[in-house]
Coordinates of C-alpha atoms in Angstrom, one line a residue:
Chain A
G1 CA -19.6 -118.6 103.6
Q2 CA -20.1 -121.3 101.1
Q3 CA -20.6 -124.8 102.5
L4 CA -21.2 -128.3 101.1
N5 CA -24.4 -130.2 101.9
Q6 CA -23.3 -133.1 104.0
S7 CA -25.8 -135.8 105.1
P8 CA -26.8 -137.3 107.3
Q9 CA -26.0 -134.9 110.2
S10 CA -25.7 -137.8 112.6
M11 CA -25.9 -141.6 112.4
F12 CA -26.5 -144.2 115.1
I13 CA -24.8 -147.4 114.2
Q14 CA -24.3 -150.9 115.7
E15 CA -20.9 -152.5 115.5
G16 CA -20.6 -154.5 112.3
E17 CA -23.0 -152.3 110.3
D18 CA -22.1 -150.7 107.0
V19 CA -22.2 -146.9 106.9
S20 CA -22.8 -144.5 104.1
M21 CA -22.6 -140.7 104.0
N22 CA -22.5 -138.1 101.2
C23 CA -21.7 -134.6 100.2
T24 CA -23.3 -132.5 97.5
S25 CA -22.6 -129.1 96.0
S26 CA -24.1 -126.7 93.5
S27 CA -20.5 -126.0 92.3
I28 CA -18.0 -128.2 90.6
F29 CA -14.9 -129.3 92.5
N30 CA -11.7 -130.8 91.2
T31 CA -10.7 -132.4 94.4
W32 CA -12.7 -134.0 97.2
L33 CA -11.3 -134.9 100.5
W34 CA -12.7 -136.9 103.4
Y35 CA -11.5 -136.3 107.0
K36 CA -12.3 -137.8 110.4
Q37 CA -12.1 -135.8 113.6
D38 CA -11.9 -137.3 117.1
P39 CA -12.9 -135.1 120.1
G40 CA -10.4 -132.5 121.0
E41 CA -8.2 -133.3 118.0
G42 CA -7.6 -132.0 114.5
P43 CA -9.2 -133.7 111.5
V44 CA -7.2 -136.5 109.9
L45 CA -7.2 -137.1 106.2
L46 CA -8.8 -140.4 105.2
I47 CA -9.2 -140.4 101.5
A48 CA -8.4 -137.9 98.7
L49 CA -10.1 -138.0 95.3
Y50 CA -8.8 -136.2 92.2
K51 CA -10.8 -137.5 89.2
A52 CA -14.5 -137.6 88.3
G53 CA -15.7 -141.1 88.7
E54 CA -12.7 -142.1 90.8
L55 CA -13.4 -144.8 93.4
T56 CA -10.7 -145.1 96.1
S57 CA -10.4 -147.5 99.1
N58 CA -8.5 -147.2 102.3
G59 CA -9.0 -150.4 104.3
R60 CA -12.7 -150.6 105.2
L61 CA -13.3 -147.1 103.8
T62 CA -14.4 -146.5 100.2
A63 CA -15.0 -143.1 98.7
Q64 CA -16.2 -142.0 95.2
F65 CA -15.9 -138.7 93.3
G66 CA -19.2 -138.2 91.5
I67 CA -19.2 -138.1 87.7
T68 CA -20.8 -134.6 87.7
R69 CA -18.0 -133.5 90.1
K70 CA -20.6 -132.0 92.3
D71 CA -20.9 -134.9 94.8
S72 CA -19.0 -137.5 96.7
F73 CA -19.8 -140.4 99.1
L74 CA -17.9 -142.2 101.8
N75 CA -18.8 -145.8 102.8
I76 CA -17.4 -147.6 105.9
S77 CA -17.9 -151.4 105.9
A78 CA -18.2 -153.5 109.1
S79 CA -18.0 -150.6 111.5
I80 CA -16.0 -150.9 114.7
P81 CA -16.1 -148.8 117.9
S82 CA -13.1 -146.7 116.9
D83 CA -15.0 -145.5 113.8
V84 CA -17.0 -143.2 116.1
G85 CA -16.3 -139.5 115.5
I86 CA -17.2 -136.7 113.1
Y87 CA -16.6 -137.2 109.4
F88 CA -16.1 -134.1 107.2
C89 CA -16.0 -133.8 103.4
A90 CA -14.2 -130.9 101.7
G91 CA -14.0 -129.8 98.1
L92 CA -11.3 -127.6 96.5
D93 CA -12.9 -124.7 94.6
S94 CA -11.7 -122.8 91.7
N95 CA -9.9 -120.3 94.0
Y96 CA -8.0 -123.3 95.5
Q97 CA -9.9 -122.8 98.8
L98 CA -11.2 -125.9 100.6
I99 CA -15.0 -125.7 101.2
W100 CA -16.2 -127.9 104.0
G101 CA -19.3 -129.8 104.9
A102 CA -20.9 -129.4 108.4
G103 CA -19.9 -133.0 109.3
T104 CA -21.6 -136.3 109.9
K105 CA -21.4 -137.5 113.5
L106 CA -21.1 -141.3 113.9
I107 CA -22.4 -142.7 117.2
I108 CA -22.4 -146.3 118.5
K109 CA -25.8 -147.6 119.6
P110 CA -25.6 -148.8 123.2
Chain B
K1 CA 8.5 -136.8 109.7
A2 CA 6.9 -134.5 112.3
G3 CA 3.4 -133.4 111.8
V4 CA 1.8 -130.0 112.1
T5 CA 2.6 -128.5 115.5
Q6 CA 0.4 -125.9 117.1
T7 CA 1.2 -124.0 120.3
P8 CA -0.1 -123.5 122.8
R9 CA -2.7 -126.4 123.1
Y10 CA -4.8 -124.5 125.6
L11 CA -5.3 -120.9 126.3
I12 CA -7.5 -118.8 128.6
K13 CA -7.8 -115.1 127.9
T14 CA -9.9 -112.3 129.2
R15 CA -12.4 -110.4 127.0
G16 CA -10.6 -107.4 125.4
Q17 CA -7.2 -109.0 125.4
Q18 CA -5.3 -110.1 122.3
V19 CA -3.8 -113.5 121.6
T20 CA -1.2 -115.0 119.2
L21 CA -1.3 -118.6 118.1
S22 CA 1.5 -120.4 116.4
C23 CA 1.7 -123.1 113.8
S24 CA 4.7 -125.0 112.5
P25 CA 3.8 -126.8 109.3
I26 CA 5.2 -130.2 108.2
S27 CA 8.7 -129.9 107.0
G28 CA 8.7 -128.9 103.3
H29 CA 5.2 -127.7 103.3
R30 CA 4.8 -124.1 102.2
S31 CA 1.1 -123.5 102.6
V32 CA -0.6 -122.9 105.9
S33 CA -4.4 -122.4 106.5
W34 CA -6.2 -121.4 109.6
Y35 CA -9.7 -122.5 110.7
Q36 CA -12.1 -121.7 113.6
Q37 CA -14.2 -124.5 114.9
T38 CA -16.9 -123.9 117.5
P39 CA -18.6 -126.7 119.4
G40 CA -20.8 -128.8 117.1
Q41 CA -19.8 -126.7 114.1
G42 CA -17.9 -127.4 111.0
L43 CA -14.7 -125.7 110.1
Q44 CA -14.9 -122.0 109.3
F45 CA -12.0 -120.8 107.1
L46 CA -10.0 -117.9 108.3
F47 CA -7.1 -117.4 105.9
E48 CA -4.4 -119.2 103.9
Y49 CA -0.8 -118.3 103.5
F50 CA 1.7 -119.4 100.9
S51 CA 5.2 -118.1 100.5
E52 CA 4.6 -115.5 103.1
T53 CA 1.6 -114.1 101.1
Q54 CA -2.1 -114.3 102.1
R55 CA -3.8 -116.2 99.2
N56 CA -7.3 -116.6 100.5
K57 CA -9.3 -115.0 103.2
G58 CA -12.6 -116.0 104.9
N59 CA -15.4 -113.8 106.2
F60 CA -14.0 -112.9 109.6
P61 CA -13.6 -109.3 111.0
G62 CA -10.4 -107.5 110.8
R63 CA -9.6 -108.4 114.5
F64 CA -8.4 -111.7 113.0
S65 CA -5.1 -111.4 111.3
G66 CA -2.2 -113.7 110.4
R67 CA 1.2 -113.9 108.9
Q68 CA 3.7 -116.4 107.6
F69 CA 7.5 -116.3 108.0
S70 CA 10.2 -117.3 105.5
N71 CA 10.5 -120.7 107.2
S72 CA 6.7 -121.3 106.5
R73 CA 5.8 -121.1 110.2
S74 CA 2.6 -119.1 110.7
E75 CA 1.0 -117.1 113.4
M76 CA -2.5 -115.8 113.8
N77 CA -3.5 -112.9 116.0
V78 CA -6.9 -112.0 117.5
S79 CA -7.2 -108.6 119.0
T80 CA -9.9 -107.3 121.3
L81 CA -11.1 -110.7 122.2
E82 CA -14.8 -111.4 122.5
L83 CA -16.6 -114.2 124.3
G84 CA -17.7 -115.6 120.9
D85 CA -14.1 -116.1 119.9
S86 CA -13.9 -119.1 122.2
A87 CA -13.2 -122.0 119.9
L88 CA -10.8 -124.6 118.7
Y89 CA -8.4 -123.0 116.2
L90 CA -6.9 -125.4 113.7
C91 CA -3.9 -125.0 111.5
A92 CA -3.4 -127.1 108.4
S93 CA -0.4 -127.4 106.1
S94 CA -0.1 -128.4 102.5
P95 CA 2.9 -129.0 100.3
F96 CA 1.9 -126.2 97.9
F97 CA -1.0 -124.0 96.9
G98 CA -3.3 -125.2 94.2
E99 CA -5.0 -128.2 92.8
G100 CA -4.4 -131.6 94.2
T101 CA -3.4 -130.2 97.5
E102 CA -4.2 -132.2 100.6
A103 CA -4.3 -130.4 103.9
F104 CA -2.9 -132.0 107.1
F105 CA -4.1 -130.6 110.4
G106 CA -2.5 -130.0 113.8
Q107 CA -4.2 -130.8 117.1
G108 CA -5.4 -127.3 117.4
T109 CA -5.3 -124.6 120.1
R110 CA -8.3 -124.5 122.4
L111 CA -9.0 -120.8 123.2
T112 CA -11.4 -119.9 126.0
V113 CA -12.3 -116.2 126.4
V114 CA -13.7 -115.3 129.9

């Protein structure tokens, strides 16, 4: 089925580093959502974006809804060990169905 | 406020059997969606129910079916299980169906087919 292009696929980070990931689509979306999933658990909603150009923060997390409505990015500042997990983006299409990215896996460098 | 509750958490079934998974949405939420997630994969959409009606359906075979009850609780059924059906099945609830809807997930049911 349809899927968003989410990159990078995985990231190796050191504690304290800033992280950036993004999602792009060939279609326009009216809502972008960012989720984090820990192993064996369901995804947890981090940030919801509803307007083109909107920039929203949630603690150390910042996400933006692209002006073209075809992309979104998520930044994490000053990463900590509990940031490890898989981050998913999702866009709500014209049929009100959520379309998902394949995920970005965040790993702490030893 | 209780979150989305999925039962059971873990399930082992034999190939050829059928299975029913249950999802209780957040109180007041009327939309329930189901997803399949295999190891290392993203979320594959199965179907979404709102007010007891299926509103959207993903590209899964007819062995996968679902329903929603008047209290918004939902069940999904998989008949004639195959080894490839082993996955984490996630349920998500939303207040309503349509724009601006945020989905909240349960912990999932881990199905293993042997």
